[in-house]
Coordinates of C-alpha atoms in Angstrom, one line a residue:
M869 CA -33.1 9.3 -6.4
M870 CA -31.1 10.3 -3.0
D871 CA -27.5 12.2 -3.3
A872 CA -25.8 9.3 -1.7
F873 CA -25.2 5.8 -1.7
Y874 CA -27.1 5.2 1.7
E875 CA -29.6 7.1 3.8
P876 CA -29.2 6.4 7.6
L877 CA -32.5 4.7 9.3
D878 CA -30.8 5.2 12.6
D879 CA -26.8 3.9 14.0
D880 CA -26.3 0.9 12.5
R881 CA -29.2 0.5 9.7
F882 CA -28.7 1.8 6.4
A883 CA -31.1 1.6 3.4
S884 CA -29.8 1.1 -0.2
T885 CA -29.9 3.4 -2.8
G886 CA -30.1 2.7 -7.1
H887 CA -26.8 4.5 -6.8
T888 CA -25.1 1.2 -5.7
T889 CA -26.5 -1.1 -7.9
G890 CA -23.9 -3.6 -9.2
P891 CA -23.9 -4.0 -14.2
W892 CA -24.8 -7.6 -13.9
S893 CA -28.5 -6.9 -11.7
D894 CA -30.9 -4.7 -10.5
D895 CA -31.2 -6.2 -7.3
S896 CA -27.4 -6.5 -6.4
Q897 CA -24.7 -4.2 -5.4
H898 CA -21.4 -3.3 -6.9
L899 CA -19.2 -4.2 -3.8
G900 CA -17.7 -0.4 -4.1
P901 CA -19.9 1.4 -1.9
P902 CA -20.5 -1.5 0.6
S903 CA -16.6 -2.0 1.6
A904 CA -17.2 1.9 2.0
L905 CA -19.8 2.0 4.4
L906 CA -17.9 -0.9 6.5
V907 CA -14.0 1.3 6.4
R908 CA -16.7 3.9 7.1
A909 CA -17.8 2.3 10.2
L910 CA -14.2 0.7 10.8
Q911 CA -13.3 4.5 11.4
R912 CA -15.6 4.9 13.5
C913 CA -14.9 1.9 15.3
A914 CA -13.6 2.9 19.3
P915 CA -12.3 6.1 17.3
R916 CA -8.1 6.8 17.9
P917 CA -8.1 10.2 15.7
E918 CA -4.3 9.1 16.2
A919 CA -4.5 6.0 14.5
V920 CA -4.8 5.6 10.8
L921 CA -6.0 2.2 9.0
S922 CA -3.3 -0.1 7.5
R923 CA -4.5 -2.9 5.5
V924 CA -8.3 -3.8 5.2
V925 CA -9.4 -7.1 3.9
F926 CA -12.6 -7.8 3.0
E927 CA -14.2 -11.7 2.1
V928 CA -17.8 -11.8 0.2
L929 CA -20.1 -14.0 1.9
G930 CA -22.6 -13.6 -1.0
P931 CA -24.1 -10.6 -3.0
V932 CA -24.5 -7.9 -1.4
P933 CA -28.9 -7.2 -1.9
V934 CA -29.9 -3.2 -3.0
A935 CA -32.3 -3.8 0.2
E936 CA -31.5 -2.3 4.0
L937 CA -28.4 -3.6 5.7
T938 CA -27.3 -3.4 9.4
V939 CA -23.5 -3.2 10.0
T940 CA -21.3 -4.2 12.8
A941 CA -17.9 -2.9 14.4
S942 CA -15.5 -4.4 16.8
V943 CA -12.2 -4.3 18.5
V944 CA -10.7 -7.6 18.3
R945 CA -7.5 -7.2 19.6
P946 CA -7.0 -4.1 21.6
G947 CA -3.5 -2.7 22.3
R948 CA -2.0 0.9 23.1
S949 CA -0.3 0.4 18.8
V950 CA -1.2 -1.7 17.0
E951 CA -4.9 -3.0 16.9
L952 CA -7.4 -5.6 15.2
L953 CA -11.3 -4.6 14.0
S954 CA -13.5 -6.0 12.4
A955 CA -17.3 -5.5 10.7
E956 CA -19.9 -6.7 8.8
L957 CA -22.4 -6.3 6.7
A958 CA -25.3 -7.8 7.0
H959 CA -29.2 -8.1 5.5
E960 CA -32.4 -9.9 7.7
G961 CA -29.5 -11.9 9.8
R962 CA -27.5 -12.9 6.9
P963 CA -23.8 -12.0 6.7
A964 CA -22.9 -10.5 3.2
L965 CA -19.5 -8.8 3.6
R966 CA -16.9 -9.3 6.4
A967 CA -14.0 -7.2 6.8
S968 CA -11.4 -7.1 9.1
A969 CA -8.6 -4.0 9.7
W970 CA -5.3 -4.0 11.2
R971 CA -5.5 -0.3 13.3
I972 CA -2.0 1.5 13.4
V973 CA -1.0 4.3 15.7
A974 CA 1.2 6.8 13.0
G975 CA 4.3 7.8 14.1
D976 CA 7.3 11.2 12.1
T977 CA 8.9 8.3 10.1
A978 CA 8.9 11.2 7.5
A979 CA 13.2 11.0 7.7
V980 CA 13.0 7.8 6.3
A981 CA 10.0 7.5 3.7
S982 CA 10.7 5.6 0.7
D983 CA 10.0 8.1 -2.9
A984 CA 7.0 5.6 -3.8
G985 CA 6.6 7.7 -7.1
A986 CA 4.8 9.7 -8.7
P987 CA 0.5 9.8 -9.7
P988 CA -0.3 9.2 -13.3
V989 CA -1.7 11.4 -15.0
P990 CA -4.1 14.2 -13.1
P991 CA -7.6 13.6 -14.4
A992 CA -8.0 17.0 -15.7
E993 CA -6.1 16.1 -18.7
C994 CA -7.4 12.5 -19.4
E995 CA -10.5 11.5 -20.6
P996 CA -13.5 9.5 -20.0
M997 CA -13.2 6.3 -19.9
D998 CA -15.8 4.1 -21.8
L999 CA -18.6 2.5 -20.8
P1000 CA -21.3 0.5 -22.8
E1001 CA -24.7 1.7 -22.8
H1002 CA -26.6 -0.6 -20.6
W1003 CA -23.5 -0.1 -18.2
R1004 CA -24.5 4.0 -17.0
S1005 CA -26.5 3.3 -14.9
G1006 CA -26.2 2.6 -10.5
Y1007 CA -22.5 2.8 -9.3
L1008 CA -21.3 3.3 -12.7
A1009 CA -23.3 6.7 -12.8
A1010 CA -22.3 7.2 -9.5
M1011 CA -18.8 7.5 -10.0
E1012 CA -16.7 9.6 -12.6
W1013 CA -14.0 8.1 -15.0
R1014 CA -11.3 9.0 -16.5
S1015 CA -8.8 6.6 -18.7
V1016 CA -5.1 7.2 -18.5
S1017 CA -5.3 4.0 -20.3
G1018 CA -7.5 0.9 -21.1
G1019 CA -10.6 0.4 -19.7
V1020 CA -13.2 -1.4 -19.4
F1021 CA -14.0 -4.5 -22.5
T1022 CA -9.9 -2.8 -23.4
P1023 CA -8.1 -6.3 -22.7
G1024 CA -5.4 -6.3 -20.2
D1025 CA -3.6 -3.8 -17.7
A1026 CA -5.3 -0.4 -16.8
V1027 CA -4.8 3.1 -15.3
V1028 CA -7.9 4.8 -14.2
W1029 CA -8.9 7.7 -12.2
A1030 CA -12.4 7.4 -10.2
R1031 CA -14.4 9.5 -7.8
P1032 CA -17.2 8.9 -6.5
L1033 CA -20.2 11.7 -7.4
V1034 CA -22.1 10.8 -4.7
R1035 CA -22.2 10.5 -0.4
V1036 CA -21.5 7.1 0.7
V1037 CA -24.4 7.9 4.4
A1038 CA -26.4 10.8 2.9
G1039 CA -26.1 14.1 5.1
E1040 CA -22.2 12.7 6.0
E1041 CA -18.2 14.1 3.7
P1042 CA -17.0 10.5 3.4
T1043 CA -13.7 10.8 4.4
P1044 CA -11.0 10.7 1.7
A1045 CA -10.3 6.5 3.2
Q1046 CA -14.2 5.6 1.7
R1047 CA -13.5 7.9 -1.2
L1048 CA -11.1 5.6 -2.3
F1049 CA -12.5 2.6 -0.7
T1050 CA -15.5 2.6 -3.8
A1051 CA -13.0 2.5 -6.1
A1052 CA -10.4 -0.4 -5.7
D1053 CA -13.0 -2.8 -5.7
S1054 CA -13.3 -2.2 -9.8
A1055 CA -9.3 -2.9 -10.7
S1056 CA -10.3 -6.5 -11.5
G1057 CA -12.7 -4.6 -13.6
V1058 CA -10.7 -1.9 -15.7
S1059 CA -7.3 -4.6 -16.2
S1060 CA -9.8 -7.5 -17.0
R1061 CA -8.2 -9.5 -19.8
L1062 CA -11.6 -11.5 -20.8
D1063 CA -15.0 -10.3 -22.7
L1064 CA -16.7 -9.6 -19.3
R1065 CA -20.3 -9.9 -21.4
T1066 CA -19.0 -14.0 -22.0
W1067 CA -16.7 -14.5 -18.2
Y1068 CA -17.1 -14.3 -15.3
A1069 CA -14.2 -12.7 -13.5
I1070 CA -15.5 -12.4 -9.8
N1071 CA -13.8 -11.9 -7.1
T1072 CA -13.8 -13.6 -4.0
D1073 CA -12.5 -10.7 -1.2
L1074 CA -10.4 -8.0 -1.6
T1075 CA -7.5 -7.1 -0.2
V1076 CA -6.3 -3.3 0.1
H1077 CA -2.4 -2.2 2.4
L1078 CA -2.0 0.8 2.7
H1079 CA 1.2 3.1 3.5
R1080 CA 0.2 6.3 4.0
E1081 CA -3.3 8.1 4.6
P1082 CA -5.1 9.0 1.1
V1083 CA -5.7 13.1 0.7
G1084 CA -8.5 14.4 -2.3
E1085 CA -11.5 12.6 -4.2
W1086 CA -9.7 11.6 -6.9
F1087 CA -8.5 7.8 -7.4
A1088 CA -6.3 5.8 -9.4
L1089 CA -5.7 2.3 -10.3
D1090 CA -2.9 1.2 -11.7
A1091 CA -4.6 -2.6 -12.4
R1092 CA -3.5 -6.2 -13.8
T1093 CA -5.1 -9.4 -14.5
V1094 CA -3.2 -12.4 -14.3
I1095 CA -5.2 -15.4 -15.6
G1096 CA -4.2 -19.0 -14.4
S1097 CA -4.9 -22.2 -15.8
S1098 CA -7.1 -24.2 -13.5
G1099 CA -10.1 -21.8 -13.6
V1100 CA -8.4 -18.4 -10.7
G1101 CA -6.7 -15.0 -11.6
V1102 CA -5.1 -12.6 -9.7
A1103 CA -5.8 -9.2 -10.1
S1104 CA -3.9 -6.5 -8.4
S1105 CA -3.0 -2.4 -8.2
V1106 CA -1.1 0.9 -7.0
L1107 CA -3.3 2.8 -5.7
H1108 CA -2.9 7.2 -6.0
D1109 CA -4.5 9.6 -4.7
E1110 CA -3.5 13.0 -7.0
R1111 CA -0.3 13.1 -4.4
G1112 CA 1.6 9.6 -5.5
P1113 CA 0.5 5.5 -4.5
V1114 CA -0.8 5.3 -1.3
G1115 CA -1.1 2.1 -1.3
R1116 CA -1.8 -1.7 -3.2
S1117 CA -4.8 -4.0 -3.9
A1118 CA -5.5 -7.6 -4.2
Q1119 CA -8.6 -10.0 -5.3
S1120 CA -8.6 -13.3 -6.3
L1121 CA -11.2 -14.5 -9.0
F1122 CA -13.2 -17.2 -9.7
V1123 CA -12.8 -17.6 -13.6
R1124 CA -15.8 -19.4 -15.8
E1125 CA -16.6 -18.7 -19.6
R1126 CA -20.7 -18.1 -19.5

C-alpha cells in the first residue's frame, strides 16, 4: 500500500488509498484524511505566504468513498487583509465534503498575545491508546495515538495525542496544518460518552478556529462530548501542538441507538 492517504493523479484528482478507510466500513473514509486534503487545497489556493488560516468549517454532505476524488478551491471574497476561501471534494460529480475558510494576513501581536497555557504531558511520556482489535487497520492504523487520559471505549472526557504515520499526498511533505487536520475530527470519537458499538454519534460538521499556526508532527485533542435529550450532541476540543494550545474545534453530533 502506498505510504500516503492519497495518490495524485493530476492537479485536482486523487486516488484514495486504504489508509483513509474508517472503522465502520471498508468503503468509506474517516473524515480526517479528506479534511487534510481540503486544507491542502485551501493553502494552495491563490497562495499568500504572509496569510494564515484562522477558521475552517467542514460540512459533511455524505460519505466520502474510498475511491477517486476531485478537489477544487476558490477565493469567494478577496481582500487585502482578510479573505474567504472555499473548497470542495467530490466523487463522480457528487460533492461529499465542503469547506469554507477565513484567511488573515499575519501581523505582529506578540506584545499583547494571551498566555494560552501549557501543552499536556508530552506524547513520549504517554502510553499508546488502546484500540479494538478489529479497528487496527485503515485510518486508525495510519495514525499513532498516545493517551494522556481516556480514549476510545473509555467513556468521558479525554486528552489524546495523535500524529499521522503517512503523508497526506504521496511525494509531498505535509504542512503542520495538514497534519493537525488529519486528527481534529477524532475529538468526538476519543471523548464519546456512549458505547460506539451500540450507539451512533455521527458528526455532521467540523469547525476549527486557530489562534496561531501549528507546528510539528504531534497534536493533542483535549476533548469532551455533551449529549442532549433530543438526539443531538456537541463534541468540542482544545487543540494543542507540543508548544501549547493552537485553537479549538467543535462538532455537531447526530445521536441514535443502533
